[in-house]
CSV table of C-alpha atoms and ligand atoms in Angstrom, one decimal:
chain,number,residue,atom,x,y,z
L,1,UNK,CA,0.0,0.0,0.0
L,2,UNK,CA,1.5,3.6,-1.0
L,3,UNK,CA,0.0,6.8,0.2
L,4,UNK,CA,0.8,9.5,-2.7
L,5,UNK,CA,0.7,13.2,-1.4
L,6,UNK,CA,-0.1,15.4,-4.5
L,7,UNK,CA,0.4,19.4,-3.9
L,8,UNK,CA,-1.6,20.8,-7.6
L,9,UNK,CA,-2.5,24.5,-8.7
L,10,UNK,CA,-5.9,24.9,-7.6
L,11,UNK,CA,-7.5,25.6,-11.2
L,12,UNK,CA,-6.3,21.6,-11.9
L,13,UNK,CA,-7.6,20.4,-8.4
L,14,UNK,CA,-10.6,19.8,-9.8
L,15,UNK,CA,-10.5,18.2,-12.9
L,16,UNK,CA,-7.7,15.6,-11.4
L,17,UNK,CA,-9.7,14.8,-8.5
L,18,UNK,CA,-12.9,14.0,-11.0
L,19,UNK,CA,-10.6,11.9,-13.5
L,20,UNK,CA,-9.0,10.0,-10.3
L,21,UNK,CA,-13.1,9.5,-9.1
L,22,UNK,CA,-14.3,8.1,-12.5
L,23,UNK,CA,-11.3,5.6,-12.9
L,24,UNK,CA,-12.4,4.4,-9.3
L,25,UNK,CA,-9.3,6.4,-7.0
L,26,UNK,CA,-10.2,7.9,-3.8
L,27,UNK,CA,-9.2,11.5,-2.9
L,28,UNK,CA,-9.2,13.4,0.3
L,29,UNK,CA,-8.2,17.1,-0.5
L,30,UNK,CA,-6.4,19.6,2.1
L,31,UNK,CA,-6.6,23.0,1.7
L,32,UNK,CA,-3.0,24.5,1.4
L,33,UNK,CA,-1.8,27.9,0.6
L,34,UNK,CA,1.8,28.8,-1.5
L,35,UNK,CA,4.7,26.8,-1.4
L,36,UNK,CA,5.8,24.4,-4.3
L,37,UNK,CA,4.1,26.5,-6.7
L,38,UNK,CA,3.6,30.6,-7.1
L,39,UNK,CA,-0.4,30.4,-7.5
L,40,UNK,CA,-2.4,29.0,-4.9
L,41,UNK,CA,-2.2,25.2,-4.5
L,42,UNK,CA,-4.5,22.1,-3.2
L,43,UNK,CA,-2.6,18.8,-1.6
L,44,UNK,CA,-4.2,15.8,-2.4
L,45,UNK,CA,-4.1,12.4,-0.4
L,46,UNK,CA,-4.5,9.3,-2.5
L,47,UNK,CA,-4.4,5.7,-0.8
L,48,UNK,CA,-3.3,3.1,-3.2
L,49,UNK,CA,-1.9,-0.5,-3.7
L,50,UNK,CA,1.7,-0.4,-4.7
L,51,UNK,CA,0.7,-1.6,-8.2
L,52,UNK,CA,-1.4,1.4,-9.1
L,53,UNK,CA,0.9,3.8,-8.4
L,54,UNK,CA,2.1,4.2,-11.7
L,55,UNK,CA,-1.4,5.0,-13.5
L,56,UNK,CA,-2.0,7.3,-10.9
L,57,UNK,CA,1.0,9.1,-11.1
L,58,UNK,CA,0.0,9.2,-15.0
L,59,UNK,CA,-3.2,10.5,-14.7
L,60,UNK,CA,-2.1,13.7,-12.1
L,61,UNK,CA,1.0,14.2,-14.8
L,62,UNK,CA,-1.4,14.7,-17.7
L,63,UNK,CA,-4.2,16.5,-15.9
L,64,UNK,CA,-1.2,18.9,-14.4
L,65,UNK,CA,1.2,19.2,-16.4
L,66,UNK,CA,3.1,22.4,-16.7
L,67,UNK,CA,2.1,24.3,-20.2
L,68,UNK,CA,1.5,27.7,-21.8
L,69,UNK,CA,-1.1,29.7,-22.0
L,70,UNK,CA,-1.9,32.5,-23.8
L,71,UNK,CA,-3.8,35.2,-22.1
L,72,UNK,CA,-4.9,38.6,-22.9
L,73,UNK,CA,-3.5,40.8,-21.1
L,74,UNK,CA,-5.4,44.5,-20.6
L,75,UNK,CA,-2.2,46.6,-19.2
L,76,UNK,CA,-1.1,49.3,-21.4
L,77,UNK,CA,1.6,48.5,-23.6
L,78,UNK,CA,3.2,51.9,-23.0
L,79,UNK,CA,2.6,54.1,-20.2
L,80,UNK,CA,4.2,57.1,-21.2
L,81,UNK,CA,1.2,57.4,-24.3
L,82,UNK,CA,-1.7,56.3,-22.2
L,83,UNK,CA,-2.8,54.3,-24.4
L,84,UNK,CA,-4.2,51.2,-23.5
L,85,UNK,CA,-3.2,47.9,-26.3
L,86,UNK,CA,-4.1,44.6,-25.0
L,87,UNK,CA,-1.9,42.3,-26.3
L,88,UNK,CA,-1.5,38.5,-25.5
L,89,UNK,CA,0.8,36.9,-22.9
L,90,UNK,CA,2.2,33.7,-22.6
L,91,UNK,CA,1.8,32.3,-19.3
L,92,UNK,CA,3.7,29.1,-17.6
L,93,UNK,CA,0.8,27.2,-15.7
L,94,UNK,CA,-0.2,23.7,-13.8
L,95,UNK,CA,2.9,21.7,-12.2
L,96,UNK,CA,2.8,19.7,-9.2
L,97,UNK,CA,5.2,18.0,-6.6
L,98,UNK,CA,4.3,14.6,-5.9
L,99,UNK,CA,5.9,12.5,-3.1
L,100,UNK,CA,4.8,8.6,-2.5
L,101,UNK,CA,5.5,7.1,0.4
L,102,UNK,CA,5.3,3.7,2.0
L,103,UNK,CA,2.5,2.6,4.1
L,104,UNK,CA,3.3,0.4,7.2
L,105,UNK,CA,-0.6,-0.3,7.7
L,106,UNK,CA,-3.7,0.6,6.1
L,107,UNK,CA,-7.0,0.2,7.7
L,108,UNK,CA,-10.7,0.6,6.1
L,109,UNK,CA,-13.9,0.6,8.5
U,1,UNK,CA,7.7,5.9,15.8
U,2,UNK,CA,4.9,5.9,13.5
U,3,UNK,CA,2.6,8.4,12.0
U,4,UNK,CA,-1.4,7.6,12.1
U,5,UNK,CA,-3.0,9.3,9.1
U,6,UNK,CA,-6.8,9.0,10.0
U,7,UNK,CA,-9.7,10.8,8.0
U,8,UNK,CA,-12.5,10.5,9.5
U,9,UNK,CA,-16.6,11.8,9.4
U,10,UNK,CA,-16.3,15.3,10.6
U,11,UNK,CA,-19.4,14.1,13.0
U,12,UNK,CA,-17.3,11.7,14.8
U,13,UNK,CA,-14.1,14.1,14.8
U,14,UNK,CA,-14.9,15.5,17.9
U,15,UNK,CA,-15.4,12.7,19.9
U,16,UNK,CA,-12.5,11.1,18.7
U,17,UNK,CA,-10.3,14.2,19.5
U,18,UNK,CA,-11.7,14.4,22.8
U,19,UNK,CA,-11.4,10.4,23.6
U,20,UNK,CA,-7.6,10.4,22.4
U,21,UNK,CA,-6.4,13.7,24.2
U,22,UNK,CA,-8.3,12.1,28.0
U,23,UNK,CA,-5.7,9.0,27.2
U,24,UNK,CA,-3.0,11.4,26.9
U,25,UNK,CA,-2.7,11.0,23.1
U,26,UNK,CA,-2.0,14.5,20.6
U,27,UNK,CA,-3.8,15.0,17.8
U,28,UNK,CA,-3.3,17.6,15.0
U,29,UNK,CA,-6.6,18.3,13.1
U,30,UNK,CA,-6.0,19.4,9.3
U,31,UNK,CA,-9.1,20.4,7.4
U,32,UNK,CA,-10.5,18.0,4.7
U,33,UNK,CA,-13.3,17.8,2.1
U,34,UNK,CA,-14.6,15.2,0.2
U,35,UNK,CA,-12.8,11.9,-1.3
U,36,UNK,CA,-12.6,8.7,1.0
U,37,UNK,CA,-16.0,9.4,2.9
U,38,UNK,CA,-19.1,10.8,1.5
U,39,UNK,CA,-19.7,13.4,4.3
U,40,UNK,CA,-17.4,15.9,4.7
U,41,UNK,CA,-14.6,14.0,6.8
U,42,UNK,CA,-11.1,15.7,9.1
U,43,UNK,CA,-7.9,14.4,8.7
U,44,UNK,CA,-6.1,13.6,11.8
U,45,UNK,CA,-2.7,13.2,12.6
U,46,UNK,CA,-1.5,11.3,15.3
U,47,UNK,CA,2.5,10.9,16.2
U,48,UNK,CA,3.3,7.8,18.6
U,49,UNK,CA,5.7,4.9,19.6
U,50,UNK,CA,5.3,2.3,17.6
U,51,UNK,CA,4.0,-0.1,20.4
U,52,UNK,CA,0.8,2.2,21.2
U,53,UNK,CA,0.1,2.1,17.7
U,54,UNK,CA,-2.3,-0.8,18.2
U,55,UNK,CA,-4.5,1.3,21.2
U,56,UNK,CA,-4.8,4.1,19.0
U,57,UNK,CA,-6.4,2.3,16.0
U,58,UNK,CA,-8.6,0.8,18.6
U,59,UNK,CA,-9.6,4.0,19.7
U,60,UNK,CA,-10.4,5.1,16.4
U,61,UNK,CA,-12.3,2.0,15.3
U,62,UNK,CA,-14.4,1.9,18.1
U,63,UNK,CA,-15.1,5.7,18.1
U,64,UNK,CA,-15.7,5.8,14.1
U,65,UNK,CA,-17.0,2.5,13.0
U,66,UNK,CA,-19.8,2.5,10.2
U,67,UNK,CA,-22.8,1.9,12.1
U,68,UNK,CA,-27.0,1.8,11.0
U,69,UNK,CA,-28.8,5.0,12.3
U,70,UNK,CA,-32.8,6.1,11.7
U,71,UNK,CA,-33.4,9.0,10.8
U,72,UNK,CA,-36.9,10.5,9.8
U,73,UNK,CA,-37.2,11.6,6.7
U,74,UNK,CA,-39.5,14.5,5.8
U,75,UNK,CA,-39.5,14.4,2.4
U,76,UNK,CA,-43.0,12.8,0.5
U,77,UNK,CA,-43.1,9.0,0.2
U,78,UNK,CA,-45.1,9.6,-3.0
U,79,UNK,CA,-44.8,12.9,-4.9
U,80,UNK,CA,-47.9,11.9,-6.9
U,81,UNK,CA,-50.6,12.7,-3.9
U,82,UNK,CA,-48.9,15.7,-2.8
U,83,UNK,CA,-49.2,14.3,0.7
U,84,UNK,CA,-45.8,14.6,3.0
U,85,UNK,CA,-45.4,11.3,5.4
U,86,UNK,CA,-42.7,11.3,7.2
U,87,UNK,CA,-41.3,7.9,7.6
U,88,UNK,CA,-37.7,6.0,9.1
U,89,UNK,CA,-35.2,5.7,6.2
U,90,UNK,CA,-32.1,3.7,7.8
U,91,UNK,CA,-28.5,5.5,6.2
U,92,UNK,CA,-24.7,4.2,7.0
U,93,UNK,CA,-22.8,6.9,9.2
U,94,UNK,CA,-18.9,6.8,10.6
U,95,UNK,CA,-16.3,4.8,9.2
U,96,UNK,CA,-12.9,5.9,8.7
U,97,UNK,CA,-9.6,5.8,6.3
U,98,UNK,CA,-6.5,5.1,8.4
U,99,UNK,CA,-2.8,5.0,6.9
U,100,UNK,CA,0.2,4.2,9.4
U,101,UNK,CA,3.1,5.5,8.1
U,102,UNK,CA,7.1,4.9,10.0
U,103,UNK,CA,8.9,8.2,10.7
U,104,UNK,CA,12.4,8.7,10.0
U,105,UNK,CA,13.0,11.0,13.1
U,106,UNK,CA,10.7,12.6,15.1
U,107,UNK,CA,11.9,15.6,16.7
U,108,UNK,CA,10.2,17.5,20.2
U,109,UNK,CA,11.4,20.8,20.5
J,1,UNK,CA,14.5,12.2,-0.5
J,2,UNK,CA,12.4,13.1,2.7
J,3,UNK,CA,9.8,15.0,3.8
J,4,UNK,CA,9.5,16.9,7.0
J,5,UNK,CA,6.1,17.5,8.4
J,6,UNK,CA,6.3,20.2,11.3
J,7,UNK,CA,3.7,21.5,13.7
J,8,UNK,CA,4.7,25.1,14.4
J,9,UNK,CA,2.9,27.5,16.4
J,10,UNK,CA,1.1,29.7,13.9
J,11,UNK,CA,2.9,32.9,15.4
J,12,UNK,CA,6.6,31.3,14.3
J,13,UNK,CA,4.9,29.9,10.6
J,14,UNK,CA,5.8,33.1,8.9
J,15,UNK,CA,9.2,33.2,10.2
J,16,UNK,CA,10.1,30.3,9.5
J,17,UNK,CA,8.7,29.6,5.9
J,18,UNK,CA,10.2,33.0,5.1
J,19,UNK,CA,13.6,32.0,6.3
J,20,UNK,CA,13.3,28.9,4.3
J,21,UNK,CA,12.4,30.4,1.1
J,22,UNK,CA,15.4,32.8,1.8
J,23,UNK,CA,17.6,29.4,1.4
J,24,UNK,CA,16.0,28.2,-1.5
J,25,UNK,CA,13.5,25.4,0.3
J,26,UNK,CA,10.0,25.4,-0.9
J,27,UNK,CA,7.1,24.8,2.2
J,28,UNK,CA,3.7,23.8,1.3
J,29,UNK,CA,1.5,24.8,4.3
J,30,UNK,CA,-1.5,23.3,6.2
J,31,UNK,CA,-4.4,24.6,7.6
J,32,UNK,CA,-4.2,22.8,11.0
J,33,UNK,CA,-5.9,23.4,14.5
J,34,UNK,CA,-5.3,22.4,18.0
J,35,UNK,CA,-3.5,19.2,19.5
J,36,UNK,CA,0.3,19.3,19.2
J,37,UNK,CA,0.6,22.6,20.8
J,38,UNK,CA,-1.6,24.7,22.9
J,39,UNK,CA,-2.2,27.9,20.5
J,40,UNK,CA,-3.8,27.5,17.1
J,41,UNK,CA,-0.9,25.8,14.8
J,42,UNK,CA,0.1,25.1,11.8
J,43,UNK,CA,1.3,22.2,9.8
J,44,UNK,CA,4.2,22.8,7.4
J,45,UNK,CA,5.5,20.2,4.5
J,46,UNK,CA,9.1,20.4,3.1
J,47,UNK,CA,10.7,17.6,0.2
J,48,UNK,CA,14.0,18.0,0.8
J,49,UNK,CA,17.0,15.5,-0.6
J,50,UNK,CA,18.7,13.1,2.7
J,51,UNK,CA,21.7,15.2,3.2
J,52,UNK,CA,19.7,18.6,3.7
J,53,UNK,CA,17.6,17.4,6.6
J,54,UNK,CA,19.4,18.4,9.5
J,55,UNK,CA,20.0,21.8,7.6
J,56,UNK,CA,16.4,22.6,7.4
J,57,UNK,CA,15.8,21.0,11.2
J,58,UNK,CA,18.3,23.3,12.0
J,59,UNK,CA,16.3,26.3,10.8
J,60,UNK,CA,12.9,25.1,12.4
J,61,UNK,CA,14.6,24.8,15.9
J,62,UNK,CA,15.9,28.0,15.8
J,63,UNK,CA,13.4,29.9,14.7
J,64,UNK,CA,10.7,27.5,16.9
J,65,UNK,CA,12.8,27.1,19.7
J,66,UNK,CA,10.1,27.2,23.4
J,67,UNK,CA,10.9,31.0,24.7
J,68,UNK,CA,9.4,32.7,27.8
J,69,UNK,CA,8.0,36.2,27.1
J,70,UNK,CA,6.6,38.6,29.2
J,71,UNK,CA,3.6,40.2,28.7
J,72,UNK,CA,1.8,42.9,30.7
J,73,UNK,CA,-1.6,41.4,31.5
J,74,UNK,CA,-4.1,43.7,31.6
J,75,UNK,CA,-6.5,41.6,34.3
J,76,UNK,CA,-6.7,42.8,37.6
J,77,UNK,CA,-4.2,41.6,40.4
J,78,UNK,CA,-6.8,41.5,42.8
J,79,UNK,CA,-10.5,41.1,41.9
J,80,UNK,CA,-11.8,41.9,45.5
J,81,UNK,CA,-10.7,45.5,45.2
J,82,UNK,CA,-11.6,46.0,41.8
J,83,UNK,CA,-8.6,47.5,41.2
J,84,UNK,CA,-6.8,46.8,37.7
J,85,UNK,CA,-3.0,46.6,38.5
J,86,UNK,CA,-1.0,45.7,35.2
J,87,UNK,CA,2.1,43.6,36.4
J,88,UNK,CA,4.1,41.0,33.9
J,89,UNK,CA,3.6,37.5,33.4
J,90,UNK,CA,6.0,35.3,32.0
J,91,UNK,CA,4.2,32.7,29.3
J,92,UNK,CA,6.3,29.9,27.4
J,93,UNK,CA,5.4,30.2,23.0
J,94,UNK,CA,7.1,28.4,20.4
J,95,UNK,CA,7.6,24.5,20.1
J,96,UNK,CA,7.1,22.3,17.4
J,97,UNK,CA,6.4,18.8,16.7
J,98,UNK,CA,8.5,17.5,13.9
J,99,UNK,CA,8.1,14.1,11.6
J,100,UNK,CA,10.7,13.1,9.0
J,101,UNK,CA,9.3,10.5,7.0
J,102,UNK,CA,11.1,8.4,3.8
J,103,UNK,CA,10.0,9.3,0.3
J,104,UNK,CA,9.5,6.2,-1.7
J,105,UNK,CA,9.7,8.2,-4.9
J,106,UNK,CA,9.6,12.1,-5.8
J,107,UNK,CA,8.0,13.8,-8.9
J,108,UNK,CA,8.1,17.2,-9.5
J,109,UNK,CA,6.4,18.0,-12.9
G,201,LIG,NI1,7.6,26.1,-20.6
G,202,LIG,NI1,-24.1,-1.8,7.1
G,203,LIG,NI1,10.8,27.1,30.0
């Protein structure tokens, strides 16, 4: 048995915990604040035989992966002509640190 | 030393707290939604010598087992008179997710 | 790779994650209550490599470390005169309870 501590960006939180729930994984969720990673950030607790470890692992890397996003970004260009140009920025988001550990004993009642 | 990980019904949290701190046992009290229970459940944390390891899930067990209870349920039995009956609907409370972990070093200071 | 899990009174938990951000180690932090330690606390988790443990002990002891301060309590001295007399009282603060557990296997993604 392996207990795998997730810490994700709270805009993935969600969508991981659903795709862990619909393949059948069980997630307790902490509320954390900053740390690993610059936005705000969720810990997840997943209890697992030592054999599913791996597909877990996949499904958090996929869901959370680090990418780029382009956003639109409504600060002025220039501020010495006051004139306001949105123009698009590209944005790192997602990421998580994942630790597994070992689990002496696990009890269900 | 070992490391009891419990979640546990936020309902029975309380008198689990209370039951371990009378026997002399700390407890640290993170807060927890959704995943292993249905309820909204806590997730305790419980540092102690290996050989008290087997009170303490005792504790827990007794304290947080699944058991039947009865409510009355207000809700219609039949939505087609319009008539409200209240009647017993019997629903599964407790139960509890417990991971024992060993720990390295544990330091008092 | 290990990870510490500390207790710290919530007073010291902005010292001391600032101090360890200073030296490049990451804390995720926990919204904890009660147990451990009298005041409200709070539960801090740092993945660090083997050989940088006692390092980052180091840092929590110090800036953790069980101090007296005195504080001018404002209650009265003597409640049968009903006169308030402001004198010092020495309380103890700080203190933390610290867990170093194995990491099976580390992801950072
Ligand atoms: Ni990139
Ligand atoms: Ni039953
Ligand atoms: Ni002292």
């Amino acid at each position: 048995m392996k207990l795998i501590i997730a810490i994700v960006n709270d805009e993935d939180a969600i969508d991981v915990i659903d795709l862990l729930n619909e393949k059948g994984y069980r997630v307790t969720k902490l509320a954390t604040t900053g740390g690993f990673l610059k936005s705000g950030n969720t810990t997840l607790m997943i209890g697992i035989e030592a054999d599913k470890v791996d597909t877990v692992l996949g499904i958090i890397e996929e869901t959370c992966k680090t990418r780029h996003q382009v956003v639109t970004n409504p600060s002025p260009l220039s501020t010495t002509t006051g004139v306001y140009v949105p123009y698009p920025v590209d944005i790192e988001v997602g990421g998580a640190t994942i630790f597994v550990l070992d689990v002496d004993n696990f009890i269900k009642i």
